[in-house]
Amino acid sequence: QVQLVESGGGSVETGGSLRLSCVVSGYTYSKHCMGWFRQAPGKEREGVAEIDSDGAMNYADSVKGRFTISKANAGNTLYLQMNNLKPEDTAMYYCAADHKYCEGFAEFRYWGQGTQVTVSS
């Protein structure tokens, strides 16, 4: 059974930084795409960043230059380093995974429960 567990969320002031982590267990596909999504209250879920098994990365325009996605432990741990945070980054952040190459934040099969990020002005 595939499980994704996020951590690292919290409350910071504008300009601050946070590092989100996502530990993946029960996932054995060599070809994969792993990503971060977020959903703010009253808004649709949006893709933030994704990385596939070949290392190709994709970022939402709103986070380019501020957020960095990476993975470690043969893909069992996914990170999102978030710098220069803004109030509009406030949302629940979810990690996701699927056994495919990344396709521009297309639907993912496996999801975590989310971790809250709150940025105050």
Coordinates of N, CA and C in Angstrom, one line a residue:
Q1 N 0.8 -1.2 0.0 CA 0.0 0.0 0.0 C 0.9 1.2 0.0
V2 N 0.6 2.1 -0.9 CA 1.4 3.3 -1.1 C 0.9 4.4 0.0
Q3 N 1.9 4.9 0.7 CA 1.6 6.0 1.6 C 2.5 7.2 1.4
L4 N 2.0 8.4 1.5 CA 2.7 9.6 1.4 C 2.4 10.4 2.7
V5 N 3.4 10.8 3.4 CA 3.2 11.6 4.6 C 4.1 12.9 4.6
E6 N 3.4 14.0 4.6 CA 4.0 15.3 4.5 C 4.3 15.8 5.9
S7 N 5.3 16.7 6.0 CA 5.7 17.4 7.2 C 6.4 18.7 6.9
G8 N 6.6 19.5 7.9 CA 7.3 20.7 7.7 C 6.6 22.0 7.5
G9 N 5.2 21.9 7.4 CA 4.4 23.1 7.3 C 4.5 23.9 8.6
G10 N 4.0 25.1 8.6 CA 4.0 26.0 9.7 C 3.6 27.4 9.4
S11 N 3.8 28.3 10.3 CA 3.5 29.7 10.1 C 4.8 30.5 10.1
V12 N 4.9 31.4 9.1 CA 6.1 32.2 8.9 C 5.6 33.6 8.5
E13 N 6.5 34.6 8.6 CA 6.2 35.9 8.1 C 6.6 36.0 6.7
T14 N 6.1 37.0 6.0 CA 6.5 37.3 4.6 C 8.0 37.4 4.5
G15 N 8.5 36.7 3.5 CA 10.0 36.7 3.3 C 10.7 35.5 4.0
G16 N 9.9 34.8 4.8 CA 10.5 33.6 5.5 C 10.6 32.4 4.6
S17 N 11.1 31.3 5.2 CA 11.4 30.1 4.5 C 10.8 28.9 5.2
L18 N 10.4 27.9 4.5 CA 10.0 26.6 5.0 C 10.5 25.5 4.1
R19 N 10.7 24.4 4.7 CA 11.1 23.2 3.9 C 10.1 22.1 4.2
L20 N 9.3 21.7 3.2 CA 8.4 20.6 3.3 C 9.0 19.3 2.9
S21 N 8.6 18.3 3.6 CA 9.1 16.9 3.3 C 8.0 16.0 3.1
C22 N 8.2 15.0 2.3 CA 7.2 14.0 2.0 C 7.9 12.6 1.9
V23 N 7.5 11.8 2.9 CA 8.1 10.4 2.9 C 7.1 9.5 2.2
V24 N 7.7 8.7 1.2 CA 6.9 7.8 0.5 C 7.2 6.4 0.8
S25 N 6.2 5.6 1.1 CA 6.5 4.2 1.4 C 5.6 3.3 0.6
G26 N 6.0 2.1 0.3 CA 5.2 1.1 -0.5 C 5.2 1.4 -1.9
Y27 N 6.1 2.2 -2.4 CA 6.1 2.7 -3.8 C 7.4 2.1 -4.5
T28 N 7.3 1.3 -5.5 CA 8.5 0.6 -6.0 C 8.7 0.9 -7.5
Y29 N 8.0 1.8 -8.1 CA 8.1 2.0 -9.5 C 9.3 2.9 -9.9
S30 N 10.1 2.4 -10.8 CA 11.3 3.1 -11.1 C 11.0 4.3 -11.9
K31 N 10.0 4.3 -12.8 CA 9.5 5.4 -13.5 C 8.5 6.1 -12.7
H32 N 8.7 7.4 -12.4 CA 7.7 8.0 -11.5 C 7.8 9.5 -11.7
C33 N 6.7 10.2 -11.3 CA 6.6 11.6 -11.2 C 6.1 11.9 -9.8
M34 N 6.8 12.8 -9.1 CA 6.4 13.2 -7.8 C 6.2 14.7 -7.8
G35 N 5.2 15.2 -7.1 CA 4.9 16.6 -7.2 C 4.3 17.2 -5.9
W36 N 4.3 18.5 -5.9 CA 3.7 19.2 -4.8 C 2.5 20.0 -5.4
F37 N 1.4 20.0 -4.7 CA 0.2 20.8 -5.0 C -0.2 21.6 -3.8
R38 N -1.0 22.6 -4.0 CA -1.5 23.4 -2.9 C -3.0 23.8 -3.2
Q39 N -3.7 24.0 -2.1 CA -5.1 24.4 -2.2 C -5.4 25.4 -1.1
A40 N -5.7 26.6 -1.5 CA -6.1 27.7 -0.5 C -7.6 27.6 -0.4
P41 N -8.1 28.1 0.8 CA -9.6 28.1 1.0 C -10.3 28.8 -0.1
G42 N -11.3 28.2 -0.7 CA -12.1 28.8 -1.7 C -11.5 28.8 -3.1
K43 N -10.4 28.1 -3.2 CA -9.7 28.1 -4.5 C -9.5 26.6 -4.9
E44 N -9.2 26.5 -6.2 CA -9.0 25.1 -6.8 C -7.5 24.7 -6.4
R45 N -7.3 23.4 -6.4 CA -6.0 22.9 -6.2 C -5.1 23.3 -7.4
E46 N -3.9 23.6 -7.1 CA -3.0 24.0 -8.2 C -1.6 23.3 -8.0
G47 N -1.0 22.9 -9.2 CA 0.3 22.4 -9.1 C 1.3 23.4 -8.8
V48 N 2.3 23.0 -8.0 CA 3.4 23.9 -7.5 C 4.7 23.5 -8.2
A49 N 5.1 22.3 -8.1 CA 6.3 21.8 -8.6 C 6.2 20.3 -8.8
E50 N 7.0 19.8 -9.8 CA 7.0 18.3 -10.0 C 8.4 17.9 -10.5
I51 N 8.7 16.7 -10.2 CA 10.0 16.1 -10.7 C 9.8 14.7 -11.0
D52 N 10.4 14.2 -12.1 CA 10.2 12.8 -12.5 C 11.5 12.0 -12.2
S53 N 11.5 10.7 -12.5 CA 12.6 9.8 -12.3 C 13.8 10.2 -13.0
D54 N 13.7 10.9 -14.1 CA 14.9 11.3 -14.9 C 15.4 12.7 -14.4
G55 N 14.8 13.2 -13.4 CA 15.2 14.5 -12.9 C 14.6 15.7 -13.5
A56 N 13.8 15.6 -14.5 CA 13.1 16.7 -15.1 C 12.2 17.4 -14.2
M57 N 12.2 18.7 -14.1 CA 11.4 19.5 -13.2 C 10.5 20.5 -13.9
N58 N 9.4 20.8 -13.2 CA 8.5 21.8 -13.7 C 8.0 22.6 -12.5
Y59 N 7.8 23.9 -12.7 CA 7.4 24.7 -11.6 C 6.2 25.6 -12.1
A60 N 5.3 25.9 -11.2 CA 4.3 26.9 -11.5 C 5.0 28.3 -11.7
D61 N 4.5 29.1 -12.5 CA 5.1 30.4 -12.7 C 5.2 31.2 -11.4
S62 N 4.2 31.1 -10.6 CA 4.1 31.9 -9.4 C 5.2 31.5 -8.4
V63 N 5.8 30.4 -8.5 CA 6.9 30.0 -7.5 C 8.3 29.9 -8.1
K64 N 8.4 30.1 -9.4 CA 9.7 30.0 -10.0 C 10.7 31.0 -9.4
G65 N 11.9 30.5 -9.1 CA 12.9 31.3 -8.5 C 12.8 31.4 -7.0
R66 N 11.7 30.9 -6.4 CA 11.5 31.0 -5.0 C 11.5 29.6 -4.3
F67 N 10.9 28.6 -5.1 CA 10.7 27.3 -4.6 C 11.6 26.3 -5.3
T68 N 12.1 25.3 -4.6 CA 13.0 24.3 -5.3 C 12.5 22.9 -4.8
I69 N 12.2 22.1 -5.8 CA 11.8 20.7 -5.6 C 13.0 19.8 -5.7
S70 N 13.1 18.8 -4.8 CA 14.2 17.8 -4.9 C 13.7 16.5 -4.2
K71 N 14.5 15.5 -4.4 CA 14.2 14.2 -3.8 C 15.5 13.5 -3.4
A72 N 15.3 12.6 -2.5 CA 16.5 11.9 -1.9 C 16.0 10.4 -1.6
N73 N 17.0 9.7 -1.2 CA 16.7 8.3 -0.8 C 16.0 7.5 -1.9
A74 N 16.6 7.6 -3.1 CA 16.1 6.9 -4.3 C 14.6 7.2 -4.5
G75 N 14.2 8.4 -4.3 CA 12.9 8.9 -4.5 C 11.9 8.6 -3.4
N76 N 12.4 8.1 -2.3 CA 11.5 7.8 -1.2 C 11.2 9.1 -0.3
T77 N 11.9 10.1 -0.5 CA 11.7 11.4 0.2 C 11.7 12.5 -0.8
L78 N 10.6 13.3 -0.8 CA 10.5 14.5 -1.6 C 10.5 15.7 -0.8
Y79 N 11.2 16.8 -1.3 CA 11.3 18.0 -0.6 C 10.7 19.2 -1.4
L80 N 10.3 20.2 -0.7 CA 10.0 21.5 -1.3 C 10.6 22.6 -0.5
Q81 N 11.7 23.2 -0.9 CA 12.3 24.3 -0.2 C 11.6 25.6 -0.7
M82 N 11.0 26.3 0.2 CA 10.2 27.5 -0.1 C 10.9 28.7 0.5
N83 N 11.4 29.6 -0.3 CA 12.0 30.8 0.1 C 11.2 32.0 -0.3
N84 N 11.5 33.1 0.4 CA 10.8 34.4 0.1 C 9.3 34.2 0.0
L85 N 8.8 33.6 1.1 CA 7.3 33.3 1.1 C 6.5 34.5 1.1
K86 N 5.3 34.4 0.5 CA 4.4 35.5 0.4 C 3.0 35.1 1.0
P87 N 2.2 36.1 1.4 CA 0.9 35.7 1.9 C 0.1 34.8 0.9
E88 N 0.2 35.1 -0.4 CA -0.5 34.3 -1.3 C 0.0 32.8 -1.5
D89 N 1.0 32.5 -0.8 CA 1.5 31.1 -0.7 C 0.8 30.3 0.4
T90 N 0.0 31.0 1.2 CA -0.8 30.3 2.2 C -1.8 29.3 1.6
A91 N -1.6 28.1 2.1 CA -2.5 27.0 1.5 C -2.1 25.7 2.3
M92 N -2.9 24.7 2.0 CA -2.6 23.3 2.4 C -1.8 22.7 1.2
Y93 N -0.6 22.2 1.6 CA 0.3 21.7 0.6 C 0.2 20.1 0.6
Y94 N 0.1 19.5 -0.6 CA 0.0 18.1 -0.7 C 1.1 17.6 -1.6
C95 N 1.7 16.4 -1.2 CA 2.6 15.8 -2.2 C 1.8 14.6 -2.9
A96 N 2.3 14.3 -4.0 CA 1.6 13.3 -4.9 C 2.6 12.5 -5.7
A97 N 2.2 11.3 -6.1 CA 3.1 10.5 -6.9 C 2.3 9.6 -7.8
D98 N 3.0 9.3 -8.9 CA 2.4 8.4 -9.9 C 3.5 7.7 -10.7
H99 N 3.2 6.5 -11.2 CA 4.2 5.8 -12.0 C 4.1 6.2 -13.5
K100 N 4.6 7.4 -13.8 CA 4.6 7.9 -15.1 C 5.6 9.0 -15.1
Y101 N 5.9 9.5 -16.3 CA 6.7 10.8 -16.4 C 5.7 11.9 -16.2
C102 N 6.3 13.0 -15.7 CA 5.5 14.2 -15.4 C 4.8 14.8 -16.7
E103 N 3.6 15.2 -16.5 CA 2.8 15.7 -17.6 C 2.1 17.0 -17.3
G104 N 2.9 18.0 -16.8 CA 2.4 19.3 -16.6 C 1.3 19.3 -15.5
F105 N 1.5 18.7 -14.4 CA 0.6 18.6 -13.2 C -0.7 17.9 -13.6
A106 N -0.6 16.9 -14.5 CA -1.7 16.1 -14.8 C -2.1 15.2 -13.5
E107 N -3.2 14.6 -13.5 CA -3.7 13.9 -12.4 C -2.7 12.9 -11.8
F108 N -2.6 12.8 -10.5 CA -1.8 11.8 -9.8 C -2.6 10.8 -9.1
R109 N -2.0 9.6 -9.0 CA -2.7 8.4 -8.5 C -2.7 8.4 -6.9
Y110 N -1.5 8.8 -6.3 CA -1.3 8.7 -4.9 C -1.1 10.1 -4.3
W111 N -1.8 10.3 -3.1 CA -1.7 11.6 -2.5 C -1.5 11.5 -1.0
G112 N -0.8 12.5 -0.4 CA -0.7 12.6 1.0 C -1.9 13.4 1.6
Q113 N -1.8 13.5 2.9 CA -2.9 14.2 3.7 C -2.8 15.7 3.8
G114 N -1.6 16.2 3.5 CA -1.4 17.6 3.4 C -0.7 18.2 4.7
T115 N -0.1 19.3 4.5 CA 0.5 20.1 5.6 C 0.3 21.5 5.4
Q116 N -0.1 22.2 6.4 CA -0.6 23.6 6.3 C 0.6 24.6 6.3
V117 N 0.6 25.5 5.3 CA 1.5 26.6 5.3 C 0.8 27.9 5.4
T118 N 1.2 28.7 6.4 CA 0.5 30.0 6.6 C 1.6 31.1 6.6
V119 N 1.4 32.1 5.7 CA 2.4 33.2 5.6 C 1.7 34.5 6.0
S120 N 2.1 35.2 7.0 CA 1.5 36.4 7.5 C 2.3 37.6 6.9
S121 N 1.5 38.7 6.7 CA 2.1 39.9 6.2 C 2.7 40.8 7.3

